[in-house]
Short mmCIF file of C-alpha atoms in Angstrom, two decimals:
data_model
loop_
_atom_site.label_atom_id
_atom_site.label_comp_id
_atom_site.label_asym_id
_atom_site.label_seq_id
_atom_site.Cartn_x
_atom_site.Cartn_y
_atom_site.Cartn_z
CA UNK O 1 22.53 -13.50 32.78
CA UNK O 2 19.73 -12.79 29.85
CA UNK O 3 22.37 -11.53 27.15
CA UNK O 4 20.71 -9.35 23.65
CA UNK O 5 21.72 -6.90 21.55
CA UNK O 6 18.46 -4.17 22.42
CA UNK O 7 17.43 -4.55 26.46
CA UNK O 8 13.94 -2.52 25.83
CA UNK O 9 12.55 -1.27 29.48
CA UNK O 10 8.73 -1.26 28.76
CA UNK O 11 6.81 -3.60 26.68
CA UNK O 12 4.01 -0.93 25.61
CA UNK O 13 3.31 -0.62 22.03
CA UNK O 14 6.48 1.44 21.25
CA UNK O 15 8.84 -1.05 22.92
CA UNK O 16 7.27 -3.79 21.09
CA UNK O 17 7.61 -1.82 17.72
CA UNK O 18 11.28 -1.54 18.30
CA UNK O 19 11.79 -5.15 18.42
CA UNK O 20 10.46 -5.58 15.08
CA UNK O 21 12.86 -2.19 13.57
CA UNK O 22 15.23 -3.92 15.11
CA UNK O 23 14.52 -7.46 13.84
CA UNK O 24 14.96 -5.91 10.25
CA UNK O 25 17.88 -5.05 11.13
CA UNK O 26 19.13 -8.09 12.74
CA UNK O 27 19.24 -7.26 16.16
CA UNK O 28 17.94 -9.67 18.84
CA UNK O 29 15.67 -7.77 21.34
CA UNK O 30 14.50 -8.46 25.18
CA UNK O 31 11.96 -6.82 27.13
CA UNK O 32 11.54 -6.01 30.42
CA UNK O 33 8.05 -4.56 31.99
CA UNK O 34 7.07 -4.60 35.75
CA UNK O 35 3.53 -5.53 34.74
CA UNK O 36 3.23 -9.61 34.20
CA UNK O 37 1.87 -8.84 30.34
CA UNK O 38 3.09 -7.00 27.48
CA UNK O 39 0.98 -4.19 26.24
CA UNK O 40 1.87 -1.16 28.90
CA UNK O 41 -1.23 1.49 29.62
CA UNK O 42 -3.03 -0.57 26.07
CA UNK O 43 -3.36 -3.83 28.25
CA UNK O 44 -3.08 -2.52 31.70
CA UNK O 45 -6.01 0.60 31.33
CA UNK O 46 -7.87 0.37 28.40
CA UNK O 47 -7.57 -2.59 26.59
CA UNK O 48 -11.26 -2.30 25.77
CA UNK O 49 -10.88 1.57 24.54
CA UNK O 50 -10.59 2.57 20.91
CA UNK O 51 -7.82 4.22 19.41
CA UNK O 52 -8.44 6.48 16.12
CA UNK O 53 -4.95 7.64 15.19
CA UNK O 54 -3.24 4.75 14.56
CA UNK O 55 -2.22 4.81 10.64
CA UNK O 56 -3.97 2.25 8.66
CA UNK O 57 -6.75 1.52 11.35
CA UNK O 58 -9.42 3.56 11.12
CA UNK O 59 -10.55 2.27 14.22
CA UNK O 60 -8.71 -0.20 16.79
CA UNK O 61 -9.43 -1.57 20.19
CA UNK O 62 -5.75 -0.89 22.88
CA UNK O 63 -6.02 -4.99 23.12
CA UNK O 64 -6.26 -5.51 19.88
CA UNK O 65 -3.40 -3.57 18.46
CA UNK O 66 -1.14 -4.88 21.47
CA UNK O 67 -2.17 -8.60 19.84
CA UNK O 68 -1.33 -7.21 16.34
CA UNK O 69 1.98 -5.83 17.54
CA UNK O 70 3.11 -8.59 19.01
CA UNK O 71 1.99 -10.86 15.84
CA UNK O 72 4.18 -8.81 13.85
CA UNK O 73 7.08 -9.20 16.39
CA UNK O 74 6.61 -13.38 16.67
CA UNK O 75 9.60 -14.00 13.99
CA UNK O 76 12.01 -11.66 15.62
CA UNK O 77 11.74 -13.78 18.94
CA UNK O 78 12.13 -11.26 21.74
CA UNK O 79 12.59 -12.58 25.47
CA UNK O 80 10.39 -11.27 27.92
CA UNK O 81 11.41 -10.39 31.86
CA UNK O 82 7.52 -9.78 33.15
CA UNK O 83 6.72 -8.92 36.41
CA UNK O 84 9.56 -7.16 37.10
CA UNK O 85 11.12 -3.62 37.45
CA UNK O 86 13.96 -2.21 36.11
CA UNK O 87 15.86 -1.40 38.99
CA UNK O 88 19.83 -0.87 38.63
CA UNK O 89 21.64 -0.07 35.70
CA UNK O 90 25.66 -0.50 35.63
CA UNK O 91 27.72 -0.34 32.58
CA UNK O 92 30.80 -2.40 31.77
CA UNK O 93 34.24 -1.85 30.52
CA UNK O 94 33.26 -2.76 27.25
CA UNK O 95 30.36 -0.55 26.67
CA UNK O 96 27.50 -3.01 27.26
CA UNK O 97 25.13 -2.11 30.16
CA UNK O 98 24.40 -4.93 32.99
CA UNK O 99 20.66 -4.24 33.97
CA UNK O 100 19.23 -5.66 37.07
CA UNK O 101 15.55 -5.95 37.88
CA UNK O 102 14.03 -5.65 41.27
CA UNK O 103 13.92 -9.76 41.25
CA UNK O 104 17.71 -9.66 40.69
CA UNK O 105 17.31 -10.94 37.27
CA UNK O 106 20.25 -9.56 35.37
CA UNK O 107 20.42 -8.52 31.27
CA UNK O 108 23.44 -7.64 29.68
CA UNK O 109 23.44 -5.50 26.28
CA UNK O 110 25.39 -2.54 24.28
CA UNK O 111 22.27 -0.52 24.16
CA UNK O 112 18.99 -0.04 26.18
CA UNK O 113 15.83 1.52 25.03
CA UNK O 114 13.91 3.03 27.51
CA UNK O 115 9.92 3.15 26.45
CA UNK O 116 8.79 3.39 29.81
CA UNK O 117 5.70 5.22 28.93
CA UNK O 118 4.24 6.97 32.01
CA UNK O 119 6.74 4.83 34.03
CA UNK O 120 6.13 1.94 35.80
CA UNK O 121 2.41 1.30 37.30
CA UNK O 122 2.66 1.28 41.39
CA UNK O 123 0.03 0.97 44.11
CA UNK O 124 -1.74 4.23 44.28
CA UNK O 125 -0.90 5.06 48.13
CA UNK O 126 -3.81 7.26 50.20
CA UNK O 127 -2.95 10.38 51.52
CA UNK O 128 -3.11 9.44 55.26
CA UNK O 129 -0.15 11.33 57.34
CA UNK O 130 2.74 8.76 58.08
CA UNK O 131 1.08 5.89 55.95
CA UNK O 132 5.25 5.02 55.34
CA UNK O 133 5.78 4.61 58.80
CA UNK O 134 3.22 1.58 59.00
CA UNK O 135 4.73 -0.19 55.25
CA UNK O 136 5.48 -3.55 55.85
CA UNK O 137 4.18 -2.77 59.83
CA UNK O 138 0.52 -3.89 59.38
CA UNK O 139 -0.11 -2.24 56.06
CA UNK O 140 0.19 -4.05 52.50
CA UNK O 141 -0.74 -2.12 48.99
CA UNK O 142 -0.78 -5.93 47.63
CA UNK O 143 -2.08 -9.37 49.07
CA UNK O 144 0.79 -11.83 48.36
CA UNK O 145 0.13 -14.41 50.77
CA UNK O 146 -3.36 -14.93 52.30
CA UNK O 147 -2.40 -17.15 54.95
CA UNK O 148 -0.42 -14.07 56.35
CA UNK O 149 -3.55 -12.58 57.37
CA UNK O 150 -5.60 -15.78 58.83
CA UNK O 151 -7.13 -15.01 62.30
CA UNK O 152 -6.32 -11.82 61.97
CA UNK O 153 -8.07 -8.76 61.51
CA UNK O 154 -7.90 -6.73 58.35
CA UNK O 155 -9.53 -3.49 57.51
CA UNK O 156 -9.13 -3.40 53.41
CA UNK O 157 -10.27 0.53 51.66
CA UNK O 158 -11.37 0.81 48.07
CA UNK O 159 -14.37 0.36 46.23
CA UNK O 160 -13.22 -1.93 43.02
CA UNK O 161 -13.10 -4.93 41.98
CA UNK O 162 -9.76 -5.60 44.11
CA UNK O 163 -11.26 -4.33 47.07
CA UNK O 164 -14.31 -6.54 46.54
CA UNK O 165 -12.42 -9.76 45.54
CA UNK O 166 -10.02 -10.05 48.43
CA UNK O 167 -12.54 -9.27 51.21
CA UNK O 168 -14.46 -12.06 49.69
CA UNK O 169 -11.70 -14.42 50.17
CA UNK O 170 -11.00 -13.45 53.56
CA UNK O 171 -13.70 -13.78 54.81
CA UNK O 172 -13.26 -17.28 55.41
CA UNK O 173 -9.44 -16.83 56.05
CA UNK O 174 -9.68 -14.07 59.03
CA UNK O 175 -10.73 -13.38 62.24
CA UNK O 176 -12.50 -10.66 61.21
CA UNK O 177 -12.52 -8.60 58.09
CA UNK O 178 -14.06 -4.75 57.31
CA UNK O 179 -14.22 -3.43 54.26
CA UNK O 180 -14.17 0.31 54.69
CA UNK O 181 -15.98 2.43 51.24
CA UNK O 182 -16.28 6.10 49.91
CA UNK O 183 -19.53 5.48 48.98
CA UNK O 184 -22.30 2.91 49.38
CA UNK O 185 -22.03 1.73 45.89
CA UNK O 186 -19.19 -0.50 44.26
CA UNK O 187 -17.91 -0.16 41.08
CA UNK O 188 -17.09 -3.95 40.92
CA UNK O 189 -18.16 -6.89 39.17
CA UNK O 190 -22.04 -7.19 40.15
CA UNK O 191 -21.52 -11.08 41.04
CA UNK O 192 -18.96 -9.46 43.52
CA UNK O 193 -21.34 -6.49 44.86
CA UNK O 194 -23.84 -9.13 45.32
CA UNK O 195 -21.76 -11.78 47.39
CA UNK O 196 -20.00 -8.84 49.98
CA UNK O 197 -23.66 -7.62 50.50
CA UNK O 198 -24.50 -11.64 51.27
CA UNK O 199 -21.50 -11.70 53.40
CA UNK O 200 -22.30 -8.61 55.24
CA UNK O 201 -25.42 -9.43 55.97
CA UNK O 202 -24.28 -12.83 57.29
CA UNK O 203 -21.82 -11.53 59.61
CA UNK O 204 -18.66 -12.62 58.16
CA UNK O 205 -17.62 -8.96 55.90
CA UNK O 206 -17.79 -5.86 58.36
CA UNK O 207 -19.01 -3.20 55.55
CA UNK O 208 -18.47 0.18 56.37
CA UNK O 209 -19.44 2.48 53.56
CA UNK O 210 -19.63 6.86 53.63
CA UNK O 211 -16.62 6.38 55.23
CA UNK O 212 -12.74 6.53 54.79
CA UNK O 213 -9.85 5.69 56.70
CA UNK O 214 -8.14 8.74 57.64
CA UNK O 215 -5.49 8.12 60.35
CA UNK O 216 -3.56 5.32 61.41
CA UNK O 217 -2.43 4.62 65.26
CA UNK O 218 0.17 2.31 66.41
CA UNK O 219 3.94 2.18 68.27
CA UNK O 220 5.99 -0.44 66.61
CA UNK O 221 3.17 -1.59 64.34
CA UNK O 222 -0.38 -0.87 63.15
CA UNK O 223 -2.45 -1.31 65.70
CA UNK O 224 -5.88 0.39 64.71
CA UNK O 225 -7.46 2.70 62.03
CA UNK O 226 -9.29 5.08 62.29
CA UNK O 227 -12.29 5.66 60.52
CA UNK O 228 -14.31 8.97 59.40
CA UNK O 229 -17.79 8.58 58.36
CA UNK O 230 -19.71 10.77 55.84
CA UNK O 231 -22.27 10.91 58.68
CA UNK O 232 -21.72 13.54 61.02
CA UNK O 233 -23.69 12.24 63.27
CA UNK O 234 -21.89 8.94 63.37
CA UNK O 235 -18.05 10.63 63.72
CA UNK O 236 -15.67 9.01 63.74
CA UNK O 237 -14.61 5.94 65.06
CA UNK O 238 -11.45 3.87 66.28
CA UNK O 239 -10.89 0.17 64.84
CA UNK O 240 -8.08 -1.68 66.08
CA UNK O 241 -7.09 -3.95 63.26
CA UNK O 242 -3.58 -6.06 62.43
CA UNK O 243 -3.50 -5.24 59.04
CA UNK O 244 -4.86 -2.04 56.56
CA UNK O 245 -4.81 -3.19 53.08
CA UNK O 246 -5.77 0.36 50.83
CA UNK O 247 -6.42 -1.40 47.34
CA UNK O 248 -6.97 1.80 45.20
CA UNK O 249 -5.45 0.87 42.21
CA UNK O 250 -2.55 1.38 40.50
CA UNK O 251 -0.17 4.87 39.59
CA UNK O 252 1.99 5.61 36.81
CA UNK O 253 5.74 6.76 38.31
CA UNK O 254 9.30 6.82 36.79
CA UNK O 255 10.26 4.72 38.98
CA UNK O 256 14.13 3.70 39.91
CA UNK O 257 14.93 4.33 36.43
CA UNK O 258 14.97 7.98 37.47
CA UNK O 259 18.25 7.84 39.85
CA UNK O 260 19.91 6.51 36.33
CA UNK O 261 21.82 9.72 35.75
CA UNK O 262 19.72 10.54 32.87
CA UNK O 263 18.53 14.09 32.27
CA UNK O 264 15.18 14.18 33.42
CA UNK O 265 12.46 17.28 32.70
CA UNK O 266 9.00 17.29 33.88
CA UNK O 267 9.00 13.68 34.54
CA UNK O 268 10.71 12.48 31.37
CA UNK O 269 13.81 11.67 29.77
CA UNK O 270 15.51 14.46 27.67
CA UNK O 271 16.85 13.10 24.29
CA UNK O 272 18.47 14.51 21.39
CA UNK O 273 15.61 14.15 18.89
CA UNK O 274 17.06 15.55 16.12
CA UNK O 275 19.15 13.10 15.83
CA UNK O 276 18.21 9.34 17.01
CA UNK O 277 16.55 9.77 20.82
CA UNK O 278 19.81 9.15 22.77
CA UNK O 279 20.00 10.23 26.27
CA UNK O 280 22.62 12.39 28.06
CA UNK O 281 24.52 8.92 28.58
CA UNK O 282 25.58 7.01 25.51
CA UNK O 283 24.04 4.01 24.35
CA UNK O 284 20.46 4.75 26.87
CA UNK O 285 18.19 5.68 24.14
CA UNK O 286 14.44 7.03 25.46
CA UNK O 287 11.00 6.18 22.70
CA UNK O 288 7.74 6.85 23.04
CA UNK O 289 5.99 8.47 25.93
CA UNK O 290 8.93 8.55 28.26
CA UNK O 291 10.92 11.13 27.09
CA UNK O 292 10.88 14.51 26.28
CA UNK O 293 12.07 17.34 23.60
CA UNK O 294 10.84 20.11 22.35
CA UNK O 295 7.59 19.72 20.37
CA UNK O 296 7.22 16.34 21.74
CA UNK O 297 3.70 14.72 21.11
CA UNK O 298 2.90 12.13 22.95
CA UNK O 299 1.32 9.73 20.85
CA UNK O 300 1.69 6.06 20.10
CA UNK O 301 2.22 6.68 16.24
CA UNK O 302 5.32 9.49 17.26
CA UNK O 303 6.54 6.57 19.34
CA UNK O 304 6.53 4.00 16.28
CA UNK O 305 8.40 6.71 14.28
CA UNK O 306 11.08 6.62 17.16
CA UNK O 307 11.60 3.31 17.34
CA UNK O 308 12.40 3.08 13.92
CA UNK O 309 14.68 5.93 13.90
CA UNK O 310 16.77 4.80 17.44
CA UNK O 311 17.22 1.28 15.49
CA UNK O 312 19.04 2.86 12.84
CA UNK O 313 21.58 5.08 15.33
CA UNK O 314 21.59 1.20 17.44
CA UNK O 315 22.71 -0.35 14.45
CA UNK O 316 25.45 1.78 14.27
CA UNK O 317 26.42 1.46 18.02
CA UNK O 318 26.53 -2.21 17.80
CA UNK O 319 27.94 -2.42 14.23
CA UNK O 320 30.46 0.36 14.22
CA UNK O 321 31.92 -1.11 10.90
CA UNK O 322 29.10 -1.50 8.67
CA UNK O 323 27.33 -0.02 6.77
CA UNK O 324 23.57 0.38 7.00
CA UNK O 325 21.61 0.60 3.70
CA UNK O 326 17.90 1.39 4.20
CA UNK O 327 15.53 -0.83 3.25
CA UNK O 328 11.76 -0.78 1.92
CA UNK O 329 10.14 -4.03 3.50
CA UNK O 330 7.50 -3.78 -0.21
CA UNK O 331 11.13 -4.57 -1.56
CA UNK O 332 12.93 -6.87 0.72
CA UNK O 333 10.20 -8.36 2.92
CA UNK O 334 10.55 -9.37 6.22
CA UNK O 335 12.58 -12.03 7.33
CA UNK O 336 12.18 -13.30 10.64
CA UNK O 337 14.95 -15.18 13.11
CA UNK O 338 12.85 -18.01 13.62
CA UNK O 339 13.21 -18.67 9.69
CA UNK O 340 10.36 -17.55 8.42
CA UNK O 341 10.35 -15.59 5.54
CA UNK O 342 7.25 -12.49 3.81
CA UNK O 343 7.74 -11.33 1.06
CA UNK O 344 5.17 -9.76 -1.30
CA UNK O 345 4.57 -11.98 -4.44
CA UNK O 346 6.18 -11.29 -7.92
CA UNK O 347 3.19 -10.59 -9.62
CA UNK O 348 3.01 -7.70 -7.07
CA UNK O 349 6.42 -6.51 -7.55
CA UNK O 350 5.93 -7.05 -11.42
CA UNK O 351 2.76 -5.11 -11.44
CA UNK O 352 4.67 -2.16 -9.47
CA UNK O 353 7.76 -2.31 -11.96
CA UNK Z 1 -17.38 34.62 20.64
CA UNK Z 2 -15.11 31.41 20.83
CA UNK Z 3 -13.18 32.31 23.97
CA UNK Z 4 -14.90 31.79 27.69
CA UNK Z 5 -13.17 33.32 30.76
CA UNK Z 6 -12.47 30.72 33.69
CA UNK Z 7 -10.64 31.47 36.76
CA UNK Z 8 -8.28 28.20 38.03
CA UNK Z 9 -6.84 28.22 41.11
CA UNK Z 10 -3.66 26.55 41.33
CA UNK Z 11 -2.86 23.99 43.96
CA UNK Z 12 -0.24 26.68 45.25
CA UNK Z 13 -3.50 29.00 45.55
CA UNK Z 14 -3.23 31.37 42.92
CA UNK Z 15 -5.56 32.20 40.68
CA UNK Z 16 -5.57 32.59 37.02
CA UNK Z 17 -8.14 33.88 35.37
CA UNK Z 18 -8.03 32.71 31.40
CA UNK Z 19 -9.34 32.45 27.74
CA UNK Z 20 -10.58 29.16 27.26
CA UNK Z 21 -11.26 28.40 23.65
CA UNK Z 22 -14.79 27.04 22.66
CA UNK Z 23 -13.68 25.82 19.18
CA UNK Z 24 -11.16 23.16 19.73
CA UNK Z 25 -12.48 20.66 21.10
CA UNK Z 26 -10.91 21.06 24.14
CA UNK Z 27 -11.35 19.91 27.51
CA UNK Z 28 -11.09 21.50 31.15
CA UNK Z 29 -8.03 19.28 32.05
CA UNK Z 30 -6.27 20.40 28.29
CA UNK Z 31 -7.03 23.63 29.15
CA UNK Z 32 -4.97 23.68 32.89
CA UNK Z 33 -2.23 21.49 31.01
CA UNK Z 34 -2.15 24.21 27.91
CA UNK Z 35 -1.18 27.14 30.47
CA UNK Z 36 0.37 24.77 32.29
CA UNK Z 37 -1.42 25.77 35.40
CA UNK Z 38 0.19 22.30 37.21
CA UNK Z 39 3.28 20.39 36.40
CA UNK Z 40 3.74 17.90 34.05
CA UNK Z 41 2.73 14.41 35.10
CA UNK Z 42 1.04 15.39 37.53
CA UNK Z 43 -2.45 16.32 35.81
CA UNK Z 44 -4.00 14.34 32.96
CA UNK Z 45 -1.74 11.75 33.20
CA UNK Z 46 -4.41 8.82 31.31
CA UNK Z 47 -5.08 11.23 28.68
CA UNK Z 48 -8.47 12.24 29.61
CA UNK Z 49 -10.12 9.09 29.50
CA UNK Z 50 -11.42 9.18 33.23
CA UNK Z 51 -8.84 6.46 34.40
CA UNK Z 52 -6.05 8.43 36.58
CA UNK Z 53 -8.42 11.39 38.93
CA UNK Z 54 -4.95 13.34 38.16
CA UNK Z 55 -6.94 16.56 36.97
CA UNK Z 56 -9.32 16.48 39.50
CA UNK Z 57 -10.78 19.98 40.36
CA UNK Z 58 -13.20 21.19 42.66
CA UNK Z 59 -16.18 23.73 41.25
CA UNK Z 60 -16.45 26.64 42.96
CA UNK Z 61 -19.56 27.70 40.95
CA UNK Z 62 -21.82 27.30 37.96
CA UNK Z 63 -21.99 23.06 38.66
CA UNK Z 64 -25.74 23.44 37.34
CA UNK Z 65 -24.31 23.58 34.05
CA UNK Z 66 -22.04 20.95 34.25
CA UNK Z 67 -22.38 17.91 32.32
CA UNK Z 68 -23.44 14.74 34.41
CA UNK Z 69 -21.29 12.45 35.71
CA UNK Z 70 -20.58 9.85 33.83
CA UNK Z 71 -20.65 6.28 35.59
CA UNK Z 72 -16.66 6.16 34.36
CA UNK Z 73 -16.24 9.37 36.26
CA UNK Z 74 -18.44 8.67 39.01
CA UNK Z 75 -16.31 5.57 39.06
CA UNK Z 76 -12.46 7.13 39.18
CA UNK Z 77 -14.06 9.39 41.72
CA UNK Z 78 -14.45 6.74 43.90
CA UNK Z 79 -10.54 5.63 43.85
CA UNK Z 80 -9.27 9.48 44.13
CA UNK Z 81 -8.24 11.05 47.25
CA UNK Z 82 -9.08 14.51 48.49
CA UNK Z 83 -12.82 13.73 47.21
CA UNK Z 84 -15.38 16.25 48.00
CA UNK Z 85 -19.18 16.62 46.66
CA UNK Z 86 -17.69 19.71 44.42
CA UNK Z 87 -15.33 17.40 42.91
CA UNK Z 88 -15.11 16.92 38.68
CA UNK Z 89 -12.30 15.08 36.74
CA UNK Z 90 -12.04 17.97 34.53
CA UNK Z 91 -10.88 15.74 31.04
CA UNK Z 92 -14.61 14.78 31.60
CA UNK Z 93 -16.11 18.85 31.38
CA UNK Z 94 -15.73 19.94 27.25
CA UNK Z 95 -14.97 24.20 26.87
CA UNK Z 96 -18.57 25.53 26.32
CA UNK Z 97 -20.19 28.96 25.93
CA UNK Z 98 -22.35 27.79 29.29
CA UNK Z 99 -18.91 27.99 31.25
CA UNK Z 100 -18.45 31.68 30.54
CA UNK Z 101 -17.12 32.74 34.47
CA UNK Z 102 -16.97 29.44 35.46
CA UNK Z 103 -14.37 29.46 39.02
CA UNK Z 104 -12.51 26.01 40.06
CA UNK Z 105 -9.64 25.11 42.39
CA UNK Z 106 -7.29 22.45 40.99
CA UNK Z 107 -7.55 19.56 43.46
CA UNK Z 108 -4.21 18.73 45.59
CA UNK Z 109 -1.97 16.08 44.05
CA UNK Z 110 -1.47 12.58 46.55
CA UNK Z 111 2.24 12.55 47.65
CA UNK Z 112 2.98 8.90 46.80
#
């Protein structure tokens, strides 16, 4: 059992932001984001996009403020659950909350922060009628284990990088492996683009592009796909197959966390803003993009802003009998669990007096 | 005049015909989400940077004076459902005089 003070669900740039309010504060944070790096949509969608509205940063690349963010968290030593989903929540006699993750890790703590942002990311599924019925019968959104599929044959849909990648690599695994595309070019690496086209014309990649998979056939499992092409003339056709593998990215949904008893609207967690961002249940606390209120903007700076003020009303929670004095960190600096210590130099704080 | 009339058609098949503003920098997709013409998080869910196909709309008319795709759009296109040739990710079409009784149906959101 991973014990802390703050359990933060989502390590996007508001959920790492909280772990340093809190680390002023003294409170020991630990994260927990399905995705297997910190960072949320920054890492995960555009870590190559610039952001302009970030205070102080005229300009600033999604990676880059993710690696500033967690620079200014390193003395604060949060733990990190990646890779994982936030799955059950349970809370104790005492107050604390027991969360367990779809892995079964389990992390114990008096409050939890929910900065989900847009939710959790999740195989974007295509809309083929009774696609559910085949899950886990012949049809994987993920390739976990190639040697599942070898000498077997595997129709795979997308055009990405994904898409590309894995029909590469089993190539030499199955018995026979198509790789079914909207269009007849690929968005993918062109070292990628290059080898499937080498591939196909070597036999060993079935390419099928103008064409989708649009119905799937089958008793107790898959047993074929079948195909539409652009083409009129060419139809459609009927390819029995072991396996479908759609690899069309990856979706944004709330996730489990929504069957948490918390009052959701339009996809988000309703807090009580104008006070500290507390849920409907005391002690769950919703930042950033996750939750809603009226004249909510969703923007990473707004998020910052509510970190800092949920730490405060945490403090509290966890400290009933204390008192909280706010501090500047000009004035008091910043000192950090691991024993390191910033603080601006006296001839700064003499030139200011 | 800073206003252009556009006619959306919702995904439950009404249409709406509305004032969209030429002077705010606004996009098709901000303009759906501002009457909120489809529910929340379920349209423009990346922000508008061509990276989710959430506000994908089909164009009923006036695509000559479209923008062209951009290879990001042409891109996101490629991973949406419900794809036809009519298809825009309208975060990617800016509010401009040239879309004065412009007509688009919003396109149908994947049940995942």
């Amino acid at each position: 059992m991973i014990k802390t003070d703050i359990l933060i669900i989502g390590a996007g740039p508001t959920g790492l932001f909280a772990v340093f309010e809190a680390g002023l504060l003294k409170m020991k944070c630990h994260l927990i984001d399905a995705l297997p790096q910190p960072g949320g949509q920054c890492s995960e969608i555009y870590p190559k996009k610039p952001i302009y509205d970030i205070p102080g940063f005229p300009e600033v690349m999604a990676g880059e403020l993710v690696d500033n963010l967690m620079e200014q968290i390193t003395p604060f030593e949060p733990g990190f659950t990646l890779g994982e989903r936030a799955e059950n929540i349970e809370k104790q006699k005492d107050g604390s909350f027991i969360v367990t993750t779809n892995k079964g890790t389990k992390h114990q703590a008096p409050v939890v922060v929910i900065a989900g942002g847009l939710g959790s990311f999740e195989p974007r599924k295509p809309p083929i009628k009774g696609i559910q019925k085949y899950e886990e019968k012949g049809i994987s959104y993920f390739i976990k284990d190639p040697e599942i599929y070898r000498d077997k044959k595997v129709v795979i849909a997308g055009g990405g990088d994904s898409a590309l990648d894995w029909s590469i690599f089993l190539a030499d695994v199955t018995k026979e492996v198509s790789l079914v595309h909207r269009r007849k070019d690929f968005r993918g690496a062109l070292d990628s683009v290059e080898k499937v086209e080498e591939l196909s014309k070597l036999g060993k990649i079935n390419l099928i592009t103008d064409a989708e998979v649009v119905d799937l056939k089958g008793k107790e499992k898959l047993e074929s796909v079948l195909i539409r092409h652009k083409d009129e003339a060419r139809g459609e056709e009927l390819k029995t197959t072991d396996y479908f593998i759609p690899l069309f990215g990856l979706s944004p949904k709330l996730g489990p966390i929504a069957n948490w008893g918390l009052e959701i609207e339009k996809n988000a967690i309703k807090v009580d803003n104008s006070y500290d961002y507390q849920t409907n249940i005391p002690g769950i606390y919703a930042i950033g993009d996750v939750n809603t209120y009226k004249g909510k903007l969703k923007l990473i700076l707004c998020g910052f802003h509510e970190a800092a003020i949920m730490c405060q009303s945490a403090y509290q929670r966890i400290n009933p009998d204390k008192k909280y004095v706010m501090k500047y960190t000009t004035v008091s600096g910043v000192n950090g669990f691991d024993g390191s210590k910033k603080e601006a130099k006296r001839e700064v704080i003499k030139s200011i007096n | 005049m800073s206003d252009v009339k556009i006619t959306i058609i919702d995904r439950e098949g009404e249409a709406h015909t509305i004032d969209a503003p030429t002077d705010m920098n606004m996009n098709l997709m901000e303009v759906i989400r501002s009457y909120e013409l489809a529910p929340e998080g379920t349209i423009g869910i990346c922000g508008g940077m061509a990276m989710c196909a959430s506000c994908q709309c089909y164009m009923l008319n006036l695509e000559h004076m479209l923008p062209e795709k951009s290879i990001e759009e042409e891109d996101m296109l490629d991973q949406a459902f419900f794809v036809e040739d009519n298809s825009r990710l309208s975060c990617q079409i800016p509010i401009t005089h040239e879309l004065d009784g412009l007509e688009i149906r919003i396109a149908p959101v994947s049940e995942e």
